[in-house]
Coordinates of C-alpha atoms in Angstrom, one line a residue:
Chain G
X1 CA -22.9 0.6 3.1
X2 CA -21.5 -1.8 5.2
X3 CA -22.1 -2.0 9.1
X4 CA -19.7 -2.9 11.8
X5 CA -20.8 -4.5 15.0
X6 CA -19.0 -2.9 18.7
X7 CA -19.8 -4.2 22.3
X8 CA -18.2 -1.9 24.8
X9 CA -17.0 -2.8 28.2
X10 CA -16.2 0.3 30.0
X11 CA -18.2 4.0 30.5
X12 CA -15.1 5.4 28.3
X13 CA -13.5 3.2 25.8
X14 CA -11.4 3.8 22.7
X15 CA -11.4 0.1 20.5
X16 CA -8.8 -0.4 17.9
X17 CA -10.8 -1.2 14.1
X18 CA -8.4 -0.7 12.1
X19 CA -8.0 -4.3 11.0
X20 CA -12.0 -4.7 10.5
X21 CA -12.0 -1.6 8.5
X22 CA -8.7 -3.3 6.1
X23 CA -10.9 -6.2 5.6
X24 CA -14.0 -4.6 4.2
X25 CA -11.2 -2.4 1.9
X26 CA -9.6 -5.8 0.7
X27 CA -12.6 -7.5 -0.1
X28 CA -14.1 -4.6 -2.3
X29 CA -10.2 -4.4 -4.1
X30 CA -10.9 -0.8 -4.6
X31 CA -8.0 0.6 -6.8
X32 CA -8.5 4.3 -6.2
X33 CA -11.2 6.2 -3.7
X34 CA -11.6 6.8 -0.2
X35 CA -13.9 5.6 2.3
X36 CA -16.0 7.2 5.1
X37 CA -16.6 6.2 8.6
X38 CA -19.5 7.1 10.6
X39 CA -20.5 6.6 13.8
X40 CA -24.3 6.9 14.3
X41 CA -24.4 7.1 18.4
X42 CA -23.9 11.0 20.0
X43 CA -21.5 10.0 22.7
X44 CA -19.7 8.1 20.2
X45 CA -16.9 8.8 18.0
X46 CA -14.0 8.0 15.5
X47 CA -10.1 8.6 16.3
X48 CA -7.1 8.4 14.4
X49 CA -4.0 7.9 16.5
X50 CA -0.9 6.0 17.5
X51 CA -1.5 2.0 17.9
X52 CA 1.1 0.8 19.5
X53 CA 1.4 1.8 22.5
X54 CA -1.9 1.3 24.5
X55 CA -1.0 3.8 27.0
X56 CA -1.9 6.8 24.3
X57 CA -5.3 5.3 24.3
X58 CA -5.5 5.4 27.9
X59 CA -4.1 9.0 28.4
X60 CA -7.0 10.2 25.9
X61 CA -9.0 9.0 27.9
X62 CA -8.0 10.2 31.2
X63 CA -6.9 13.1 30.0
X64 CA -10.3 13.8 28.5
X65 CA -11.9 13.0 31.4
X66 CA -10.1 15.1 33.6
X67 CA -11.4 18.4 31.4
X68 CA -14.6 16.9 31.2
X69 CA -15.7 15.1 34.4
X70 CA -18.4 12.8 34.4
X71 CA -20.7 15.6 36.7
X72 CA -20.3 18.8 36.3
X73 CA -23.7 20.7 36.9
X74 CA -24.9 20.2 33.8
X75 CA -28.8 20.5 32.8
X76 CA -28.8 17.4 30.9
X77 CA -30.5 14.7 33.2
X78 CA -28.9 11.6 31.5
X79 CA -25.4 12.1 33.4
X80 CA -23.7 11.7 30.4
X81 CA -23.1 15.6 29.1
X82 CA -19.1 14.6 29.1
X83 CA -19.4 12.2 26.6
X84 CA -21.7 14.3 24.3
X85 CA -19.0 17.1 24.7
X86 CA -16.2 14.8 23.7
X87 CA -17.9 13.0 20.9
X88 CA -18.4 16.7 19.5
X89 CA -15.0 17.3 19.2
X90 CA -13.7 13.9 18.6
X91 CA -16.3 14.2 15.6
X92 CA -18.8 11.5 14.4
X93 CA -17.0 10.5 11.3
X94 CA -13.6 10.2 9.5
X95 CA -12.3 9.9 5.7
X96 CA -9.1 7.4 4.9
X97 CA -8.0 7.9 1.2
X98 CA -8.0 4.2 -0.6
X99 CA -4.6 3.4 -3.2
X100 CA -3.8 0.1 -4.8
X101 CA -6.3 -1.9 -2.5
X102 CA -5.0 0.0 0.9
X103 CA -5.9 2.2 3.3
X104 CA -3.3 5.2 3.2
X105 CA -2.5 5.4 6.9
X106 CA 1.2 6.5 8.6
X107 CA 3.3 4.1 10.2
X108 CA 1.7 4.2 14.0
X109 CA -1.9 5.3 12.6
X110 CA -4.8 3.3 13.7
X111 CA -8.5 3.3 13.6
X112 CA -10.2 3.6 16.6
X113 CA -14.1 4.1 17.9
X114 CA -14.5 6.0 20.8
X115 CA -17.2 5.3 23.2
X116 CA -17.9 7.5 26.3
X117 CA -20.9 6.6 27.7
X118 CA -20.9 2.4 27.7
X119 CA -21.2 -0.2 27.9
X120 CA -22.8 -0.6 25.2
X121 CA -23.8 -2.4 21.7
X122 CA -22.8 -0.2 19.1
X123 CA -22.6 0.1 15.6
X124 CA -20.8 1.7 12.5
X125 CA -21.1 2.5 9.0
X126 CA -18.8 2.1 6.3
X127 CA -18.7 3.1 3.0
X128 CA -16.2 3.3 0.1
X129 CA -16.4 5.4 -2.9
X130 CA -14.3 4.5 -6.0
X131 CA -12.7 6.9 -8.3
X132 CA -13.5 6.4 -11.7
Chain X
X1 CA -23.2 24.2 -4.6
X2 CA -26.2 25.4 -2.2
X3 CA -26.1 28.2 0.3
X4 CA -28.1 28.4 3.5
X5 CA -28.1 31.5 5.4
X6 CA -28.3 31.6 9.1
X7 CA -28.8 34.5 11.7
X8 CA -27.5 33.7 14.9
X9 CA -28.7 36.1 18.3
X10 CA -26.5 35.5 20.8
X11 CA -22.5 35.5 21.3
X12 CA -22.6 31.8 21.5
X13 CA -25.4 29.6 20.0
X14 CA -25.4 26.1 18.6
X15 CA -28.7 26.3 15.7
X16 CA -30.4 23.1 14.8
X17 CA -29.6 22.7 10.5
X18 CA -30.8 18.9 10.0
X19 CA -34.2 19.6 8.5
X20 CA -32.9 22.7 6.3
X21 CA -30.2 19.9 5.2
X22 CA -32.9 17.1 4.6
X23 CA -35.0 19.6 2.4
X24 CA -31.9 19.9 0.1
X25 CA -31.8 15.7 0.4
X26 CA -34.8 15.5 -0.6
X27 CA -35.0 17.8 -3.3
X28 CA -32.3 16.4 -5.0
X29 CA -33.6 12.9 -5.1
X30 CA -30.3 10.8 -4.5
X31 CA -30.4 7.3 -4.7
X32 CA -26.4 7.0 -2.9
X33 CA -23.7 9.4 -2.1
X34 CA -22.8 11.6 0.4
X35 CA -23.0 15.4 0.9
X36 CA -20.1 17.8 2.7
X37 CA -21.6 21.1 5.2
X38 CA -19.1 23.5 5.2
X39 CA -18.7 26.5 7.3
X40 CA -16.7 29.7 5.8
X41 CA -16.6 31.3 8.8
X42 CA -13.5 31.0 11.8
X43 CA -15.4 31.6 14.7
X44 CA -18.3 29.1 13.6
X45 CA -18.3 25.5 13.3
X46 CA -20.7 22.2 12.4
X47 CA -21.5 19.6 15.0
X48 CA -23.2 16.2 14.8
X49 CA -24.9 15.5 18.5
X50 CA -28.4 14.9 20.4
X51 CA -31.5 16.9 19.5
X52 CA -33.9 15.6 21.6
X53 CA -33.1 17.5 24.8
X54 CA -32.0 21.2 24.2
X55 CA -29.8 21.0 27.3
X56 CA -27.4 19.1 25.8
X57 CA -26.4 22.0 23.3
X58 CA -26.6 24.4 26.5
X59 CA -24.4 22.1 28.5
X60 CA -21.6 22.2 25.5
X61 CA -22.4 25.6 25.2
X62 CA -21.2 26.0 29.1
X63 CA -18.7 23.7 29.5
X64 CA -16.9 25.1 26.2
X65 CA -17.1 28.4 28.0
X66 CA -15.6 27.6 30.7
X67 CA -12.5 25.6 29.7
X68 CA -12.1 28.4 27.2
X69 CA -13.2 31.9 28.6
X70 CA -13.7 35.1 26.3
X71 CA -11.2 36.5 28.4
X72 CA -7.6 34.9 28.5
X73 CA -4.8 37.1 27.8
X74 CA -5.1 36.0 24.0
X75 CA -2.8 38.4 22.0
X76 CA -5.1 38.3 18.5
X77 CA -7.0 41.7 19.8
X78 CA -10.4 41.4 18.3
X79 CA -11.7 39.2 21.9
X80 CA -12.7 36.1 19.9
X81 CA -9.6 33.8 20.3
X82 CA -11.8 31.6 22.3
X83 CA -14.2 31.4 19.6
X84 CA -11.4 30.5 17.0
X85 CA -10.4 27.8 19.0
X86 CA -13.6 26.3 19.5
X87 CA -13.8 26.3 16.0
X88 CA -10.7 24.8 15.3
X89 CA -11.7 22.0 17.7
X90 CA -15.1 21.1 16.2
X91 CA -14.4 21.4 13.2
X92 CA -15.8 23.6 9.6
X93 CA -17.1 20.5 7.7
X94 CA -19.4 17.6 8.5
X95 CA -19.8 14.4 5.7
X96 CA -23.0 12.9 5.9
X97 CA -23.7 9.6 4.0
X98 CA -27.1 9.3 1.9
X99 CA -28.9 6.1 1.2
X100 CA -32.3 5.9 -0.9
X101 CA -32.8 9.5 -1.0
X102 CA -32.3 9.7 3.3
X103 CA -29.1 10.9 4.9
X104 CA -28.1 8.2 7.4
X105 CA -28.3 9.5 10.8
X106 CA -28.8 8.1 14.1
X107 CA -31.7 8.1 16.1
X108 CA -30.7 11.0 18.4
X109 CA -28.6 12.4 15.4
X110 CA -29.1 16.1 14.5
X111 CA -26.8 18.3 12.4
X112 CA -26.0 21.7 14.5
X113 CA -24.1 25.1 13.2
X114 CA -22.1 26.8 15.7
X115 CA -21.1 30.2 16.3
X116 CA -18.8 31.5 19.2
X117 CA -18.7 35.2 18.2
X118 CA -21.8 36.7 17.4
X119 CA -24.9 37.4 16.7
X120 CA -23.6 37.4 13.1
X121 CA -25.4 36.7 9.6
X122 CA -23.5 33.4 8.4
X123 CA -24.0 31.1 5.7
X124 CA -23.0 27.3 5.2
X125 CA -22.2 25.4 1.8
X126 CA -24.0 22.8 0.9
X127 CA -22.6 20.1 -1.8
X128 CA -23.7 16.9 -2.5
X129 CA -22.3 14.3 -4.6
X130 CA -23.9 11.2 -6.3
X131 CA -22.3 8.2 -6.5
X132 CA -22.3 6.7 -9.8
Chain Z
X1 CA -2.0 11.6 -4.6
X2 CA 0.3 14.4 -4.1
X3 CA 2.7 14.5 -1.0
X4 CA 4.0 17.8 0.5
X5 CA 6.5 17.8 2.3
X6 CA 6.6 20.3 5.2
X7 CA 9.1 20.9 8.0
X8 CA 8.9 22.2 11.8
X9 CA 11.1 24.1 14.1
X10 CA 9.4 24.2 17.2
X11 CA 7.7 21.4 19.7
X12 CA 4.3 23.1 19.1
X13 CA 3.3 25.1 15.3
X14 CA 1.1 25.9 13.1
X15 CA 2.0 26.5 9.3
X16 CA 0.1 28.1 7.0
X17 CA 0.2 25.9 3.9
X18 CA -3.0 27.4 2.1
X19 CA -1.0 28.8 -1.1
X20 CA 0.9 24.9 -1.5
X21 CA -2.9 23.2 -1.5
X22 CA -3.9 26.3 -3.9
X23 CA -0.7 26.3 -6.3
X24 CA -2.1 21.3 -6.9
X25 CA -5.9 22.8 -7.6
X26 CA -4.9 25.7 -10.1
X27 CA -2.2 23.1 -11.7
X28 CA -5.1 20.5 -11.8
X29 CA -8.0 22.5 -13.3
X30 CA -10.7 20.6 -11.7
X31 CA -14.4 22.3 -12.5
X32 CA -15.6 20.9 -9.7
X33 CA -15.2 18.7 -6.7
X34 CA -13.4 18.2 -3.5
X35 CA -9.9 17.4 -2.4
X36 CA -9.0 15.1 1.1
X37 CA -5.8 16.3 2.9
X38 CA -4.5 13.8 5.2
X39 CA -1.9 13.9 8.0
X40 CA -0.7 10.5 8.3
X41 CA 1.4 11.5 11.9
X42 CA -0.4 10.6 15.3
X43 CA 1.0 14.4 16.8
X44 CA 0.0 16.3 13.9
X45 CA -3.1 17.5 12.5
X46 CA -4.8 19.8 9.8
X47 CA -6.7 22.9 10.8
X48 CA -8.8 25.5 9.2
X49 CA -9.0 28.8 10.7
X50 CA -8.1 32.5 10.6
X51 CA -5.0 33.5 8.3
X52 CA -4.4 37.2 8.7
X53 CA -3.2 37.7 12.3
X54 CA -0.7 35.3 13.2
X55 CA -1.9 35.9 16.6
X56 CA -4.7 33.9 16.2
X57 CA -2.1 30.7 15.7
X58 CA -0.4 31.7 18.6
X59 CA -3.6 31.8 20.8
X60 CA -4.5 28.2 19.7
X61 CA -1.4 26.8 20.5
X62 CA -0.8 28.7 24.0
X63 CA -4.5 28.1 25.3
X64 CA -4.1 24.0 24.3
X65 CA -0.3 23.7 25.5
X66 CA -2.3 25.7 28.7
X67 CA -5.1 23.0 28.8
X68 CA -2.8 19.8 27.4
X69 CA 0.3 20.2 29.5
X70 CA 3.0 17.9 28.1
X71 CA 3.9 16.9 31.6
X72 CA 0.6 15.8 33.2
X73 CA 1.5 12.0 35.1
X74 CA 0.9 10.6 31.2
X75 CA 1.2 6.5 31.0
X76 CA 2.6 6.8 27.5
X77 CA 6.8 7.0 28.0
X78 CA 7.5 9.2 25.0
X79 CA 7.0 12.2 26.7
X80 CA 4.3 13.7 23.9
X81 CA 0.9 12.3 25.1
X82 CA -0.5 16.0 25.0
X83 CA 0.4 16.2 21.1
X84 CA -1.8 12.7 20.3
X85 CA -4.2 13.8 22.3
X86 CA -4.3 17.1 20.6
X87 CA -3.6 15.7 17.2
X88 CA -7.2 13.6 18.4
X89 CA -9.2 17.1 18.6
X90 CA -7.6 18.7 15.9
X91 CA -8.2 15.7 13.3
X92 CA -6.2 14.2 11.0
X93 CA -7.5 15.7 7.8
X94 CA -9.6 18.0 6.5
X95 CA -11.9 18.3 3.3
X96 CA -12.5 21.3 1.1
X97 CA -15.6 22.0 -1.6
X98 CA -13.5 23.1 -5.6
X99 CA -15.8 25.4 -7.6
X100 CA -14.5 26.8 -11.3
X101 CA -10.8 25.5 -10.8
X102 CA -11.1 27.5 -6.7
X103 CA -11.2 25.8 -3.0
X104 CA -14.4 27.2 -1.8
X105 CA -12.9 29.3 1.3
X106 CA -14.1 31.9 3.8
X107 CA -12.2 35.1 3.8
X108 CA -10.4 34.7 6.4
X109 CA -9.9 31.0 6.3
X110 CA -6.5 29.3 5.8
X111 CA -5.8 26.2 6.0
X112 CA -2.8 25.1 8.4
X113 CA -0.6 22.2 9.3
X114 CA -0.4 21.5 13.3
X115 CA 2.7 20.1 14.9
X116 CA 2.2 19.5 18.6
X117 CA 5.8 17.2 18.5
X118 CA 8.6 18.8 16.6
X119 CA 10.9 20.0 15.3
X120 CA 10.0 17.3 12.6
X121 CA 9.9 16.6 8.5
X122 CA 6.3 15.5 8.1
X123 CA 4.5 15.2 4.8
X124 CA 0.6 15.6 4.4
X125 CA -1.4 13.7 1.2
X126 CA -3.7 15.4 -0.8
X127 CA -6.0 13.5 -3.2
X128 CA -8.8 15.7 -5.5
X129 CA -12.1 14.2 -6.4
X130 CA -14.0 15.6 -10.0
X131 CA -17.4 15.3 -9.6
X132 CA -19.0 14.0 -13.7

């Protein structure tokens, strides 16, 4: 298992990894398998979307936190029930199929870690599983 | 494959799974690998979040509620769109990874089953694989 | 890795493409295992839900187009913001439990391919994994 190190900035963020994650796959030269992300932190989560425009990452965010404002009566005293919400539905973890020593992602998908109650020092765990 | 059976008492109700799923873990003695929870059921679901404060599964509860309500002029007649939705949205499967016989969860990490229409007798799957 | 090939007529759908995914695991014979499908397009996403009333579909897409407008003062110039988003919450893949050459399903439970920005030809990857 191999962890990855993520300082936030913002209360909502959504950091592109994509490249971080291609270097662990390229140094293992896995062939054939898939690998598993997981995100540790409950108002955290992983996202696969479009990468190059940085406006879809902002509208996610936005968006999301226009359904799921920051106070909204909740019972939860830490004032940050929004970003348990979205990291439920965002989910905690994602699976990227491996072939030939790459990551099989489309065209515009990246890898992002979402992060709705920073700043913060996060991390996240990676591992690959080889086909034999 | 193992089977866990759940009874849920309410129309919506988000059960706390992680030490039923540590059990199996630990039963099964697995040095590395990772096990998939999956959910046969559409109006019913598996989340990742906090378990240390109970109002945090209340507050999704709530807030899912509201931004989809039972009633909605849906045109599937049975009165549970909502709950297919929600389902759709958190997902039927988890992947957790396991290290040294432990799944790897964070701190505030529990493993939560979800149901939107009941009270219902459920069951999850249970499958975990050893990496070799 | 097998590709399908599927092909959308509207903006927003959701095709049932259970029998494709069941016709690769009967040809394959696997015992048991697992198989990944991934979407590898950023307004596209995999679901697993109720099959039987087509109503059911038509609920999820007419409550999220209801909740995700695709006009809504969106940064992102391409005019589909509300699909990525969507395509976000929905996921980009999904993984199932094989038993005896069979997906492990719920009775009611198909599995579809969501299109929030058609009418497109997409293809979707699936990858099965034999457990020894």
């Amino acid at each position: 298992m191999i962890k990855l190190n993520i300082s936030t900035k913002k209360r909502n963020e959504i950091i592109d990894i994509t490249k971080d994650i291609e270097n662990i796959v390229q140094k293992e030269k896995i062939e054939n398998g898939f690998l598993i992300i997981f995100v540790p932190h409950t108002t955290a989560g992983i996202i696969i979307n479009e990468g190059a425009d940085k406006n879809v990452r902002y509208d996610i965010i936005e968006k999301m936190k226009n359904i799921f404002p920051k106070d909204n009566n909740y019972l939860h005293l830490e004032g940050n029930s929004d970003a348990h919400i979205k990291s439920s539905l965002f989910g905690s973890s994602e699976i990227i199929l491996i072939e030939n020593n790459n990551m099989i992602l489309g065209t515009w998908q990246h890898i992002f870690f979402y992060e709705g109650d920073g700043p913060r020092n996060r991390k996240i765990f990676i591992k690959i599983f080889v086909e034999k």
